């Protein structure tokens, strides 16, 4: 009998363009409120007059990308690209 | 209750910051307060110089002026700041090249304009009613009627001085000097009114 397992997203790295407000601290705290996320890492890559480009790393057990995308959008930011995804196989 | 109040204040502060209105609100609360106090000083002095004007009439005229200043402050700021928020949203949309409706900025723009309007309006209302308060008190406390005018004028000057001090503290200037400047404006208003009364 084949082993039954579930695929869960455990890490996503995103390239995000955001305004200067909210700050990256507030931004990280808000993203961490998304269900399934246990760790958020935000680093500034580039700063412009009105915006900043950040690398957003979210980690957790079973991340829902749509929810992360909605949270990012709600904060007035835009996802430019999904740069890395880690999916894990969890045995049921 | 205390926690709820502190959370509410914090979220209003955040909204004002996101909408870019926090500095403006702080500054204009005092400016409108100054307007309110000076205008009420003018109303009280003007009616006081006429002589034989009942305190009830002064209170009615004063409250009417205070309400007018509240509505004017609220509407003026709300309409202006709503338009400003729209402009900010347009700029943000152009910079981010994405739809920014239903974001924190959208909420902050709407709530920020409303809070800014309420704070501006209440700035003039609170300080003008404060100057009028001896007249209001005289309607309930017998024997205070004769002292209402000097009390109101004194209170008006004290309010202006305190407003000046707060403004000076906020803008990191010499607090006593800014306080004196504001109070001088009140004295000047009173002197001009006395002069007009004397000339007429």
mmCIF file of C-alpha atoms in Angstrom:
data_model
loop_
_atom_site.group_PDB
_atom_site.id
_atom_site.type_symbol
_atom_site.label_atom_id
_atom_site.label_comp_id
_atom_site.label_asym_id
_atom_site.label_seq_id
_atom_site.Cartn_x
_atom_site.Cartn_y
_atom_site.Cartn_z
ATOM 1 C CA UNK A 1 0.000 0.000 0.000
ATOM 2 C CA UNK A 2 1.510 3.408 -1.009
ATOM 3 C CA UNK A 3 2.428 5.800 1.773
ATOM 4 C CA UNK A 4 -0.117 8.597 2.199
ATOM 5 C CA UNK A 5 1.299 12.046 2.573
ATOM 6 C CA UNK A 6 0.398 15.729 2.380
ATOM 7 C CA UNK A 7 2.335 18.484 0.621
ATOM 8 C CA UNK A 8 2.758 21.654 2.641
ATOM 9 C CA UNK A 9 4.480 24.909 1.764
ATOM 10 C CA UNK A 10 6.999 25.645 4.511
ATOM 11 C CA UNK A 11 8.940 28.586 3.074
ATOM 12 C CA UNK A 12 8.298 31.289 0.483
ATOM 13 C CA UNK A 13 10.700 34.028 -0.576
ATOM 14 C CA UNK A 14 9.080 37.043 -2.213
ATOM 15 C CA UNK A 15 10.326 40.197 -3.847
ATOM 16 C CA UNK A 16 7.979 42.944 -2.673
ATOM 17 C CA UNK A 17 7.639 46.634 -3.527
ATOM 18 C CA UNK A 18 6.145 48.614 -0.652
ATOM 19 C CA UNK A 19 5.694 52.252 0.406
ATOM 20 C CA UNK A 20 7.859 53.504 3.293
ATOM 21 C CA UNK A 21 4.868 53.210 5.630
ATOM 22 C CA UNK A 22 4.148 50.812 7.235
ATOM 23 C CA UNK A 23 7.709 50.296 8.436
ATOM 24 C CA UNK A 24 9.266 46.865 7.918
ATOM 25 C CA UNK A 25 8.652 46.109 11.614
ATOM 26 C CA UNK A 26 4.904 46.782 11.274
ATOM 27 C CA UNK A 27 4.935 45.032 7.911
ATOM 28 C CA UNK A 28 6.539 41.882 9.380
ATOM 29 C CA UNK A 29 4.177 41.881 12.375
ATOM 30 C CA UNK A 30 1.122 42.173 10.125
ATOM 31 C CA UNK A 31 2.306 39.357 7.836
ATOM 32 C CA UNK A 32 3.011 37.144 10.845
ATOM 33 C CA UNK A 33 -0.714 37.300 11.696
ATOM 34 C CA UNK A 34 -1.460 35.124 8.644
ATOM 35 C CA UNK A 35 -2.461 31.606 9.680
ATOM 36 C CA UNK A 36 0.265 28.996 9.334
ATOM 37 C CA UNK A 37 3.173 31.435 9.481
ATOM 38 C CA UNK A 38 5.620 31.012 12.345
ATOM 39 C CA UNK A 39 8.483 33.195 11.157
ATOM 40 C CA UNK A 40 8.752 36.339 9.030
ATOM 41 C CA UNK A 41 11.991 37.824 7.782
ATOM 42 C CA UNK A 42 11.975 41.171 5.955
ATOM 43 C CA UNK A 43 15.125 42.736 4.518
ATOM 44 C CA UNK A 44 15.380 45.977 2.598
ATOM 45 C CA UNK A 45 17.053 45.564 -0.774
ATOM 46 C CA UNK A 46 16.570 49.002 -2.275
ATOM 47 C CA UNK A 47 15.195 52.357 -1.133
ATOM 48 C CA UNK A 48 13.589 54.884 -3.492
ATOM 49 C CA UNK A 49 11.912 58.253 -2.884
ATOM 50 C CA UNK A 50 8.450 56.837 -2.260
ATOM 51 C CA UNK A 51 8.992 53.099 -2.096
ATOM 52 C CA UNK A 52 11.341 50.360 -0.966
ATOM 53 C CA UNK A 53 11.992 46.925 -2.380
ATOM 54 C CA UNK A 54 12.100 44.236 0.289
ATOM 55 C CA UNK A 55 12.867 40.534 0.418
ATOM 56 C CA UNK A 56 10.069 38.886 2.365
ATOM 57 C CA UNK A 57 10.719 35.410 3.716
ATOM 58 C CA UNK A 58 7.831 33.594 5.378
ATOM 59 C CA UNK A 59 8.206 30.251 7.097
ATOM 60 C CA UNK A 60 5.722 27.948 8.753
ATOM 61 C CA UNK A 61 3.902 24.665 8.542
ATOM 62 C CA UNK A 62 1.396 24.932 5.735
ATOM 63 C CA UNK A 63 1.606 28.471 4.347
ATOM 64 C CA UNK A 64 -1.345 29.597 2.267
ATOM 65 C CA UNK A 65 0.129 31.749 -0.503
ATOM 66 C CA UNK A 66 -3.193 33.423 -1.339
ATOM 67 C CA UNK A 67 -3.521 34.607 2.244
ATOM 68 C CA UNK A 68 0.047 35.933 2.260
ATOM 69 C CA UNK A 69 -0.615 37.715 -1.036
ATOM 70 C CA UNK A 70 -3.815 39.265 0.350
ATOM 71 C CA UNK A 71 -2.005 40.422 3.517
ATOM 72 C CA UNK A 72 0.803 41.965 1.452
ATOM 73 C CA UNK A 73 -1.728 43.715 -0.781
ATOM 74 C CA UNK A 74 -3.721 44.963 2.206
ATOM 75 C CA UNK A 75 -0.561 46.681 3.438
ATOM 76 C CA UNK A 76 -0.387 48.614 0.170
ATOM 77 C CA UNK A 77 2.502 46.561 -1.224
ATOM 78 C CA UNK A 78 2.883 44.594 -4.452
ATOM 79 C CA UNK A 79 4.524 41.211 -4.988
ATOM 80 C CA UNK A 80 6.995 41.488 -7.871
ATOM 81 C CA UNK A 81 8.117 37.883 -7.963
ATOM 82 C CA UNK A 82 8.113 34.618 -6.050
ATOM 83 C CA UNK A 83 11.827 33.827 -5.787
ATOM 84 C CA UNK A 84 11.816 30.618 -3.778
ATOM 85 C CA UNK A 85 9.357 28.052 -2.511
ATOM 86 C CA UNK A 86 10.025 25.106 -0.196
ATOM 87 C CA UNK A 87 7.430 22.354 -0.102
ATOM 88 C CA UNK A 88 7.606 19.522 2.411
ATOM 89 C CA UNK A 89 6.054 16.096 2.318
ATOM 90 C CA UNK A 90 4.356 15.237 5.576
ATOM 91 C CA UNK A 91 3.282 11.649 6.183
ATOM 92 C CA UNK A 92 -0.349 11.267 7.243
ATOM 93 C CA UNK B 1 -11.607 49.774 29.468
ATOM 94 C CA UNK B 2 -8.204 51.408 29.856
ATOM 95 C CA UNK B 3 -6.666 48.861 27.495
ATOM 96 C CA UNK B 4 -9.461 49.374 24.956
ATOM 97 C CA UNK B 5 -8.955 53.143 25.133
ATOM 98 C CA UNK B 6 -5.206 52.838 24.711
ATOM 99 C CA UNK B 7 -5.651 50.430 21.754
ATOM 100 C CA UNK B 8 -8.164 52.791 20.132
ATOM 101 C CA UNK B 9 -5.828 55.775 20.521
ATOM 102 C CA UNK B 10 -2.961 53.726 19.121
ATOM 103 C CA UNK B 11 -4.970 52.625 16.090
ATOM 104 C CA UNK B 12 -6.104 56.233 15.428
ATOM 105 C CA UNK B 13 -2.466 57.330 15.657
ATOM 106 C CA UNK B 14 -1.476 54.590 13.199
ATOM 107 C CA UNK B 15 -4.256 55.599 10.797
ATOM 108 C CA UNK B 16 -3.152 59.238 10.974
ATOM 109 C CA UNK B 17 0.456 58.203 10.363
ATOM 110 C CA UNK B 18 -0.451 55.977 7.395
ATOM 111 C CA UNK B 19 -2.536 58.772 5.905
ATOM 112 C CA UNK B 20 0.334 61.220 6.458
ATOM 113 C CA UNK B 21 -1.830 63.509 8.584
ATOM 114 C CA UNK B 22 -0.403 63.137 12.096
ATOM 115 C CA UNK B 23 1.841 66.219 11.971
ATOM 116 C CA UNK B 24 -0.845 68.287 10.296
ATOM 117 C CA UNK B 25 -3.507 67.299 12.838
ATOM 118 C CA UNK B 26 -1.295 68.195 15.779
ATOM 119 C CA UNK B 27 -0.355 71.547 14.277
ATOM 120 C CA UNK B 28 -3.844 72.558 13.192
ATOM 121 C CA UNK B 29 -5.514 71.456 16.430
ATOM 122 C CA UNK B 30 -3.608 74.269 18.130
ATOM 123 C CA UNK B 31 -4.110 76.709 15.250
ATOM 124 C CA UNK B 32 -7.868 76.143 15.361
ATOM 125 C CA UNK B 33 -7.773 76.319 19.153
ATOM 126 C CA UNK B 34 -6.078 79.697 18.800
ATOM 127 C CA UNK B 35 -8.750 80.794 16.308
ATOM 128 C CA UNK B 36 -11.496 79.622 18.652
ATOM 129 C CA UNK B 37 -10.081 81.360 21.726
ATOM 130 C CA UNK B 38 -9.407 84.657 19.890
ATOM 131 C CA UNK B 39 -12.809 84.651 18.165
ATOM 132 C CA UNK B 40 -14.616 84.011 21.450
ATOM 133 C CA UNK B 41 -12.567 86.735 23.105
ATOM 134 C CA UNK B 42 -13.741 89.037 20.299
ATOM 135 C CA UNK B 43 -17.405 88.034 20.728
ATOM 136 C CA UNK B 44 -17.257 88.465 24.505
ATOM 137 C CA UNK B 45 -15.385 91.766 24.383
ATOM 138 C CA UNK B 46 -17.641 93.103 21.634
ATOM 139 C CA UNK B 47 -20.815 92.290 23.530
ATOM 140 C CA UNK B 48 -19.252 93.296 26.836
ATOM 141 C CA UNK B 49 -18.346 96.727 25.516
ATOM 142 C CA UNK B 50 -21.928 97.313 24.425
ATOM 143 C CA UNK B 51 -22.880 97.222 28.109
ATOM 144 C CA UNK B 52 -26.165 96.042 29.619
ATOM 145 C CA UNK B 53 -26.108 92.831 27.586
ATOM 146 C CA UNK B 54 -27.601 89.913 29.505
ATOM 147 C CA UNK B 55 -25.295 86.973 30.126
ATOM 148 C CA UNK B 56 -27.842 84.662 28.536
ATOM 149 C CA UNK B 57 -27.462 86.590 25.245
ATOM 150 C CA UNK B 58 -23.646 86.390 25.466
ATOM 151 C CA UNK B 59 -23.851 82.614 26.077
ATOM 152 C CA UNK B 60 -26.284 82.100 23.183
ATOM 153 C CA UNK B 61 -24.177 84.200 20.797
ATOM 154 C CA UNK B 62 -20.983 82.551 22.049
ATOM 155 C CA UNK B 63 -22.300 78.998 21.699
ATOM 156 C CA UNK B 64 -23.599 79.846 18.225
ATOM 157 C CA UNK B 65 -20.161 81.119 17.243
ATOM 158 C CA UNK B 66 -18.474 78.052 18.821
ATOM 159 C CA UNK B 67 -20.774 75.682 16.935
ATOM 160 C CA UNK B 68 -20.163 77.593 13.726
ATOM 161 C CA UNK B 69 -16.410 77.320 14.248
ATOM 162 C CA UNK B 70 -16.717 73.573 14.934
ATOM 163 C CA UNK B 71 -18.701 72.964 11.736
ATOM 164 C CA UNK B 72 -16.395 75.200 9.734
ATOM 165 C CA UNK B 73 -13.264 73.509 11.143
ATOM 166 C CA UNK B 74 -14.681 70.018 10.635
ATOM 167 C CA UNK B 75 -16.064 70.494 7.133
ATOM 168 C CA UNK B 76 -13.127 72.535 5.856
ATOM 169 C CA UNK B 77 -10.609 69.975 7.048
ATOM 170 C CA UNK B 78 -12.664 66.907 6.140
ATOM 171 C CA UNK B 79 -13.290 68.008 2.552
ATOM 172 C CA UNK B 80 -9.694 69.169 2.053
ATOM 173 C CA UNK B 81 -8.152 66.085 3.623
ATOM 174 C CA UNK B 82 -10.459 63.694 1.735
ATOM 175 C CA UNK B 83 -9.260 65.273 -1.508
ATOM 176 C CA UNK B 84 -5.680 65.064 -0.243
ATOM 177 C CA UNK B 85 -6.141 61.358 0.549
ATOM 178 C CA UNK B 86 -7.480 60.753 -2.969
ATOM 179 C CA UNK B 87 -4.415 62.458 -4.403
ATOM 180 C CA UNK B 88 -2.147 60.372 -2.178
ATOM 181 C CA UNK B 89 -3.886 57.177 -3.311
ATOM 182 C CA UNK B 90 -3.448 58.190 -6.968
ATOM 183 C CA UNK B 91 0.247 58.849 -6.403
ATOM 184 C CA UNK B 92 0.651 55.525 -4.611
ATOM 185 C CA UNK B 93 -1.120 53.707 -7.441
ATOM 186 C CA UNK B 94 1.231 55.322 -9.964
ATOM 187 C CA UNK B 95 4.314 54.443 -7.936
ATOM 188 C CA UNK B 96 3.345 50.838 -7.134
ATOM 189 C CA UNK B 97 1.613 50.190 -10.474
ATOM 190 C CA UNK B 98 -1.076 48.255 -8.654
ATOM 191 C CA UNK B 99 -4.603 48.722 -7.337
ATOM 192 C CA UNK B 100 -4.380 50.208 -3.852
ATOM 193 C CA UNK B 101 -8.090 50.219 -3.004
ATOM 194 C CA UNK B 102 -9.042 48.120 0.056
ATOM 195 C CA UNK B 103 -5.583 48.558 1.527
ATOM 196 C CA UNK B 104 -4.524 50.121 4.828
ATOM 197 C CA UNK B 105 -3.957 53.374 2.924
ATOM 198 C CA UNK B 106 -7.514 53.395 1.657
ATOM 199 C CA UNK B 107 -8.847 52.901 5.216
ATOM 200 C CA UNK B 108 -6.328 55.350 6.665
ATOM 201 C CA UNK B 109 -7.245 57.996 4.084
ATOM 202 C CA UNK B 110 -10.952 57.787 4.938
ATOM 203 C CA UNK B 111 -10.582 57.470 8.712
ATOM 204 C CA UNK B 112 -7.676 59.932 8.808
ATOM 205 C CA UNK B 113 -9.720 62.637 7.040
ATOM 206 C CA UNK B 114 -12.626 62.095 9.453
ATOM 207 C CA UNK B 115 -10.409 62.137 12.554
ATOM 208 C CA UNK B 116 -8.522 65.177 11.256
ATOM 209 C CA UNK B 117 -11.833 66.991 10.681
ATOM 210 C CA UNK B 118 -13.147 66.104 14.146
ATOM 211 C CA UNK B 119 -9.913 67.156 15.842
ATOM 212 C CA UNK B 120 -9.752 70.444 13.958
ATOM 213 C CA UNK B 121 -13.375 71.219 14.718
ATOM 214 C CA UNK B 122 -13.083 70.240 18.356
ATOM 215 C CA UNK B 123 -9.922 72.367 18.715
ATOM 216 C CA UNK B 124 -11.888 75.552 18.125
ATOM 217 C CA UNK B 125 -14.973 74.280 19.994
ATOM 218 C CA UNK B 126 -13.109 73.245 23.169
ATOM 219 C CA UNK B 127 -11.022 76.397 23.486
ATOM 220 C CA UNK B 128 -13.829 78.798 22.577
ATOM 221 C CA UNK B 129 -16.228 77.178 25.078
ATOM 222 C CA UNK B 130 -13.414 77.290 27.632
ATOM 223 C CA UNK B 131 -13.185 81.093 27.186
ATOM 224 C CA UNK B 132 -16.988 81.357 27.386
ATOM 225 C CA UNK B 133 -17.224 79.134 30.474
ATOM 226 C CA UNK B 134 -17.462 81.969 33.094
ATOM 227 C CA UNK B 135 -20.578 83.252 31.274
ATOM 228 C CA UNK B 136 -22.026 79.717 31.145
ATOM 229 C CA UNK B 137 -21.256 79.262 34.848
ATOM 230 C CA UNK B 138 -22.920 82.599 35.639
ATOM 231 C CA UNK B 139 -26.246 81.176 34.375
ATOM 232 C CA UNK B 140 -26.127 78.576 37.138
ATOM 233 C CA UNK B 141 -24.147 80.326 39.869
ATOM 234 C CA UNK B 142 -25.752 83.484 41.191
ATOM 235 C CA UNK B 143 -23.485 86.468 41.869
ATOM 236 C CA UNK B 144 -20.987 85.473 39.191
ATOM 237 C CA UNK B 145 -22.696 87.546 36.478
ATOM 238 C CA UNK B 146 -20.867 90.794 37.222
ATOM 239 C CA UNK B 147 -17.468 89.103 37.055
ATOM 240 C CA UNK B 148 -18.089 87.113 33.860
ATOM 241 C CA UNK B 149 -16.423 89.606 31.500
ATOM 242 C CA UNK B 150 -13.125 90.069 33.397
ATOM 243 C CA UNK B 151 -13.044 86.321 34.170
ATOM 244 C CA UNK B 152 -13.613 85.373 30.532
ATOM 245 C CA UNK B 153 -11.003 87.827 29.265
ATOM 246 C CA UNK B 154 -8.472 86.592 31.845
ATOM 247 C CA UNK B 155 -9.271 82.984 31.033
ATOM 248 C CA UNK B 156 -8.964 83.752 27.311
ATOM 249 C CA UNK B 157 -5.511 85.225 27.803
ATOM 250 C CA UNK B 158 -4.452 82.281 29.988
ATOM 251 C CA UNK B 159 -5.755 79.824 27.358
ATOM 252 C CA UNK B 160 -3.850 81.673 24.623
ATOM 253 C CA UNK B 161 -0.688 81.683 26.724
ATOM 254 C CA UNK B 162 -0.979 77.941 27.432
ATOM 255 C CA UNK B 163 -1.699 77.199 23.765
ATOM 256 C CA UNK B 164 1.378 79.197 22.829
ATOM 257 C CA UNK B 165 3.462 77.285 25.357
ATOM 258 C CA UNK B 166 2.237 73.935 24.037
ATOM 259 C CA UNK B 167 2.872 75.013 20.459
ATOM 260 C CA UNK B 168 6.334 76.196 21.456
ATOM 261 C CA UNK B 169 7.041 72.878 23.154
ATOM 262 C CA UNK B 170 5.829 70.979 20.112
ATOM 263 C CA UNK B 171 7.945 72.989 17.690
ATOM 264 C CA UNK B 172 10.904 73.041 20.101
ATOM 265 C CA UNK B 173 10.959 76.800 20.465
ATOM 266 C CA UNK B 174 11.176 78.854 23.650
ATOM 267 C CA UNK B 175 7.885 77.968 25.333
ATOM 268 C CA UNK B 176 7.444 81.140 27.400
ATOM 269 C CA UNK B 177 8.168 83.340 24.393
ATOM 270 C CA UNK B 178 5.630 81.590 22.151
ATOM 271 C CA UNK B 179 3.149 81.739 25.042
ATOM 272 C CA UNK B 180 3.666 85.501 25.390
ATOM 273 C CA UNK B 181 3.319 85.944 21.594
ATOM 274 C CA UNK B 182 -0.045 84.183 21.610
ATOM 275 C CA UNK B 183 -1.306 86.092 24.656
ATOM 276 C CA UNK B 184 -0.167 89.359 23.047
ATOM 277 C CA UNK B 185 -2.453 88.585 20.085
ATOM 278 C CA UNK B 186 -5.332 88.348 22.564
ATOM 279 C CA UNK B 187 -4.372 91.642 24.228
ATOM 280 C CA UNK B 188 -4.097 93.278 20.788
ATOM 281 C CA UNK B 189 -7.590 92.031 19.859
ATOM 282 C CA UNK B 190 -8.996 93.439 23.102
ATOM 283 C CA UNK B 191 -7.245 96.807 22.596
ATOM 284 C CA UNK B 192 -8.491 97.100 18.995
ATOM 285 C CA UNK B 193 -12.046 96.391 20.168
ATOM 286 C CA UNK B 194 -11.743 99.024 22.916
ATOM 287 C CA UNK B 195 -10.396 101.487 20.344
ATOM 288 C CA UNK B 196 -13.283 100.761 17.928
ATOM 289 C CA UNK B 197 -15.757 101.190 20.784
ATOM 290 C CA UNK B 198 -14.122 104.489 21.753
ATOM 291 C CA UNK B 199 -14.153 105.776 18.147
ATOM 292 C CA UNK B 200 -17.796 104.847 17.597
#
